[in-house]
Short mmCIF file of C-alpha atoms in Angstrom, two decimals:
data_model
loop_
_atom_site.label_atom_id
_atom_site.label_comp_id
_atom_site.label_asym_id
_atom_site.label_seq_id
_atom_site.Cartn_x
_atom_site.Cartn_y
_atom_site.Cartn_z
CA UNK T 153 5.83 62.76 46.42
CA UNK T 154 2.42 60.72 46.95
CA UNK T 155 0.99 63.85 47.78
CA UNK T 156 2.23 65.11 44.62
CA UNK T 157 0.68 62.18 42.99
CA UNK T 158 -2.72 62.41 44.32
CA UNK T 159 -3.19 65.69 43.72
CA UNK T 160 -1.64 65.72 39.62
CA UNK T 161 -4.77 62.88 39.58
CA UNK T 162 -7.43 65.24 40.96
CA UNK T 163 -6.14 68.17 38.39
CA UNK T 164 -6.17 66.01 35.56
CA UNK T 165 -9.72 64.55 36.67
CA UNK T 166 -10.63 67.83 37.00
CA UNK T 167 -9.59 68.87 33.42
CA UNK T 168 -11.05 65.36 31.97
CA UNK T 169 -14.72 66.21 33.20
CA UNK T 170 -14.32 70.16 33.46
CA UNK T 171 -17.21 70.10 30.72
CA UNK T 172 -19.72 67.77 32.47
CA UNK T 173 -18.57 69.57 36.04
CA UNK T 174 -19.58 72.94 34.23
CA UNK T 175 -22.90 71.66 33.42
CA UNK T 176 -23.96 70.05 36.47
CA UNK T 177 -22.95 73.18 38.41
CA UNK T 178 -25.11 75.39 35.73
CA UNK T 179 -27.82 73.02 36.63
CA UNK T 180 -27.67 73.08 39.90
CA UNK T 181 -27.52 76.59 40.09
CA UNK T 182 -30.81 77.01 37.59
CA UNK T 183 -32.52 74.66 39.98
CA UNK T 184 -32.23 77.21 43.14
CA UNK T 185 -33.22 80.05 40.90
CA UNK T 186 -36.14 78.15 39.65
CA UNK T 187 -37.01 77.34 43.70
CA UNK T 188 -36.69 81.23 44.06
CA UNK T 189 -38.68 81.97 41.31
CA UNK T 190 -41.37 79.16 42.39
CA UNK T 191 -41.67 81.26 45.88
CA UNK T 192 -43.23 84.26 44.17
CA UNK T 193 -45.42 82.32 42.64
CA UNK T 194 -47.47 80.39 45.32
CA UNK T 195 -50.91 82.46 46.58
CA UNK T 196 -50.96 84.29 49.71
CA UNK T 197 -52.96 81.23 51.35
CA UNK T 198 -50.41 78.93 50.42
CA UNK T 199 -47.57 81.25 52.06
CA UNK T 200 -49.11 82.10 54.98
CA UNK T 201 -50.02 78.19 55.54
CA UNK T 202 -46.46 77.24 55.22
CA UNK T 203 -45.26 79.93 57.11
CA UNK T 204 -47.20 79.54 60.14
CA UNK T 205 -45.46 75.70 60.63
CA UNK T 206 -42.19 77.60 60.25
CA UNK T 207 -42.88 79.89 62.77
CA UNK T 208 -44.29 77.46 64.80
CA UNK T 209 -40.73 75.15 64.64
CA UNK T 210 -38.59 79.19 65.19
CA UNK T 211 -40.81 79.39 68.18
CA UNK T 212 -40.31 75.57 69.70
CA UNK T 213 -35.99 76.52 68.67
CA UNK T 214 -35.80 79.84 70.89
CA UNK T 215 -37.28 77.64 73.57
CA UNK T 216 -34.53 75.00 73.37
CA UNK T 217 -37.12 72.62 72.37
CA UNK T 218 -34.76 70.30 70.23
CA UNK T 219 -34.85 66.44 69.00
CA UNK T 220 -32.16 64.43 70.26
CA UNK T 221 -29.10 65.79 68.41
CA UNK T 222 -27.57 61.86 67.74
CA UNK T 223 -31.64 60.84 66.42
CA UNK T 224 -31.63 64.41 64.05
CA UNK T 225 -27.36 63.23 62.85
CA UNK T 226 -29.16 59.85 62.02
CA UNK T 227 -31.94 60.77 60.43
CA UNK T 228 -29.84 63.61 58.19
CA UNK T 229 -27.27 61.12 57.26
CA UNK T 230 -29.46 58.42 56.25
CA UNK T 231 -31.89 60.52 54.51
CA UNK T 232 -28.33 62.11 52.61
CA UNK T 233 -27.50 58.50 51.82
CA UNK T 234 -30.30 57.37 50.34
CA UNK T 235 -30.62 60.38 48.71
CA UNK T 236 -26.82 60.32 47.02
CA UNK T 237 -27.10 57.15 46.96
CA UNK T 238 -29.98 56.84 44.12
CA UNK T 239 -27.54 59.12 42.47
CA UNK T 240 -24.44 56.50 42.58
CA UNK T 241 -26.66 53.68 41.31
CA UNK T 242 -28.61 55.71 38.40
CA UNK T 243 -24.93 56.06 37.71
CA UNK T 244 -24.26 52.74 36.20
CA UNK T 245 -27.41 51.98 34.20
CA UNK T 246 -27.37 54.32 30.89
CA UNK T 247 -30.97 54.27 31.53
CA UNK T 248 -30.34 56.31 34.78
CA UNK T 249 -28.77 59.63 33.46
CA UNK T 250 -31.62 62.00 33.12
CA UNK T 251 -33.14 61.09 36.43
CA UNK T 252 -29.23 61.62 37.86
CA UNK T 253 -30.18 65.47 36.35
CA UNK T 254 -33.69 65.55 37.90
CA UNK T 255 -32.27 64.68 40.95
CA UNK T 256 -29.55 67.10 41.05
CA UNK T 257 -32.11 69.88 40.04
CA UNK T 258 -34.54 68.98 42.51
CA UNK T 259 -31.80 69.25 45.54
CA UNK T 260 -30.98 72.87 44.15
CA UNK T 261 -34.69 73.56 44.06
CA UNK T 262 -35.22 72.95 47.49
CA UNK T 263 -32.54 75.04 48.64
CA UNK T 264 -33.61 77.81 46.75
CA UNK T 265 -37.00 77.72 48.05
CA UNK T 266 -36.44 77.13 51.24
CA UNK T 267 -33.70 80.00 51.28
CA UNK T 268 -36.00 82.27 48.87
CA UNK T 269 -39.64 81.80 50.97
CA UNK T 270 -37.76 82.67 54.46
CA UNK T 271 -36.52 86.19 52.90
CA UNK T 272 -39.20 86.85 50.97
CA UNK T 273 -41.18 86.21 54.66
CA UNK T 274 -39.08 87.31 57.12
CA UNK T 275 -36.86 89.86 55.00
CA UNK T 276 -33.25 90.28 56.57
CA UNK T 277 -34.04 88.17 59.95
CA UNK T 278 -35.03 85.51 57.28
CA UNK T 279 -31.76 85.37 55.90
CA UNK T 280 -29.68 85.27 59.13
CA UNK T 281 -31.85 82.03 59.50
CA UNK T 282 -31.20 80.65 56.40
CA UNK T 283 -27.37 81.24 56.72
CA UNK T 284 -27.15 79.11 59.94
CA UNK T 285 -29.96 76.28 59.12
CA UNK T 286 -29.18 75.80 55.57
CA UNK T 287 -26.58 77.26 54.40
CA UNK T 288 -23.39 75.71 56.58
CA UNK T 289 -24.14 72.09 55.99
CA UNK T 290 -25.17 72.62 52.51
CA UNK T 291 -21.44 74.25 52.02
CA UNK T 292 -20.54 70.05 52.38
CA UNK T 293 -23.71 68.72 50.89
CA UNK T 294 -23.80 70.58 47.68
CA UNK T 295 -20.12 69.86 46.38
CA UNK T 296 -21.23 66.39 47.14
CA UNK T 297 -23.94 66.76 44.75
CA UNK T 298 -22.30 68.14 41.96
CA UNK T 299 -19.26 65.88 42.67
CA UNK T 300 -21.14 62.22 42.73
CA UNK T 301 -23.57 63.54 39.44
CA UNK T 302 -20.68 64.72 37.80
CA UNK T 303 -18.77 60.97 38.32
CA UNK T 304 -22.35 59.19 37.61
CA UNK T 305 -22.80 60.98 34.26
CA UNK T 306 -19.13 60.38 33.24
CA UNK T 307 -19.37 56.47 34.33
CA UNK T 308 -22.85 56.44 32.57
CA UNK T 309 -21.24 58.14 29.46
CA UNK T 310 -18.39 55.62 29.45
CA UNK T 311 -21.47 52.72 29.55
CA UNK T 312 -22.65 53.79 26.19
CA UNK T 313 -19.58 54.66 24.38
CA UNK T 314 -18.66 50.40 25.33
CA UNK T 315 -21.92 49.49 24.47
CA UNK T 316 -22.84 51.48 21.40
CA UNK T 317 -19.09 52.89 20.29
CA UNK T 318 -17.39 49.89 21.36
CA UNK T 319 -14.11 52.15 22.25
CA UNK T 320 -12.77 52.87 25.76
CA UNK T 321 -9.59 53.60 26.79
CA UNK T 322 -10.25 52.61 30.19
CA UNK T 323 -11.93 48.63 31.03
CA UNK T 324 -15.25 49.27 32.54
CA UNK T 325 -14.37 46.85 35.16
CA UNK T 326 -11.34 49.84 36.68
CA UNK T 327 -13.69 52.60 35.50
CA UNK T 328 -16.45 50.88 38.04
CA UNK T 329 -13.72 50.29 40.64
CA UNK T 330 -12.90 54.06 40.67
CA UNK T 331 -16.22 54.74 40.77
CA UNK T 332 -17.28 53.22 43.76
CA UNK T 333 -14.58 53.96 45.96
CA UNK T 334 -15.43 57.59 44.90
CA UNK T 335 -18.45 56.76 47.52
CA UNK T 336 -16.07 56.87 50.46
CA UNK T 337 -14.97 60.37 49.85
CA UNK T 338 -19.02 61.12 49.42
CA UNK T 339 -19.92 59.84 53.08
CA UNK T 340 -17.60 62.35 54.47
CA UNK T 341 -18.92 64.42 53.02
CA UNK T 342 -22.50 63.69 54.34
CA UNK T 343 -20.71 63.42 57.86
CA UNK T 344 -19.51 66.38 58.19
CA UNK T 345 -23.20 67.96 56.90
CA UNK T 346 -25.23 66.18 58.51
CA UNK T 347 -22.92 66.36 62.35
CA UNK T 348 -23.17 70.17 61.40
CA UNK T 349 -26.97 70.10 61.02
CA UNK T 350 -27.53 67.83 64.29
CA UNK T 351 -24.89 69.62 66.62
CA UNK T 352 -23.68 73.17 65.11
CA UNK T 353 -26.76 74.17 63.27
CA UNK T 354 -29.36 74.10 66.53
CA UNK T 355 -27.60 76.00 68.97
CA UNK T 356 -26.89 78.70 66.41
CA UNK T 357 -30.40 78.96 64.98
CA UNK T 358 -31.34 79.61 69.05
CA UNK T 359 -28.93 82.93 68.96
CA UNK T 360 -30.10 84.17 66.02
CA UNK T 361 -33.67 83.45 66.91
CA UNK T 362 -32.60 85.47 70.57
CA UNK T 363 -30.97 88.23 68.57
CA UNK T 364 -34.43 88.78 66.08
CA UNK T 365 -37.00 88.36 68.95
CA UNK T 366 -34.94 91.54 71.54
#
């Protein structure tokens, strides 16, 4: 019956903010084309500058020559946290929301360039990298993303409809309270991506790095 409960209240959330979850997906989404697109456009300098450090990390990973997987957990998760984090509190200042879509661009950016410059370099072998060091704890970090922007923009929304409307049908005191304990279901997120990137992510990028250099 709870169970019941719990999940009629996700559904219904779901339905509520379908509109502003459609957007920040779309966004999301144009920001890794856009880091695709930017790929193409650096000069050959440029790409063969950033490619040599990236070889020079593939080459230190088929050696085994790793950080200290509980140092790399800490450093993901915190930098995840302070990252998401600037999300949650652009979230309740109405001032906040178009740096809460910057942000959210930027993150799909990166992972389109990071995932775009390794195939355009390294073709197929480029790829199998990308789909074991960015790819797995990105399948926890990006629903994270578009979650916590979606709830920020929503809460921000409901700031200037008080403020400016003056009609709610929710206080902004239990709107608030909602919103921040949406921050617990957020850090598990960033758990599991960031234990995933420290302890998975490593060992895996050694195989594949085995399997391209036979």
């Amino acid at each position: 019956m709870r169970r019941k409960m719990m999940n009629s209240r996700y559904v219904q959330h779901v339905r509520e903010h379908s509109s502003i979850y459609l957007f920040t997906t779309v966004l999301f989404l144009m920001g890794v084309i856009f880091g695709a697109i930017v790929v193409n456009s650096l000069n050959v300098e440029q790409k063969q500058g950033l490619y040599f450090y990236l070889n020079r990390f593939f080459g230190q990973v088929s050696q085994g020559q790793f950080s200290n997987h509980h140092e790399m957990f800490q450093q993901s998760f915190l930098h995840n946290v302070k990252y998401l984090g600037l999300i949650w509190i652009l979230g309740i200042s109405i001032i906040g929301l178009p740096l809460v879509l910057i942000l959210l661009f930027l993150k799909g950016m990166v992972v389109g360039f990071t995932v775009g410059f390794l195939v355009n370099q390294m073709g197929l072998n480029g790829f199998l990298l990308s789909s074991v060091s960015v790819l797995p704890q990105n399948l926890f970090l990006i629903p994270a993303f578009i979650i916590l922007s979606t709830l920020s923009i929503a809460f921000s929304l409901k700031l200037v409809r008080q403020q400016f409307l003056k009609r709610s049908k929710e206080s902004i005191s239990a709107a608030f309270l909602r919103y921040s304990l949406s921050i617990i279901g957020i850090l598990l997120f960033i758990t599991l991506a960031s234990s995933f990137e420290a302890y998975a992510s490593p060992p895996l990028m050694k195989s594949v790095m085995s399997f391209i250099n036979k």
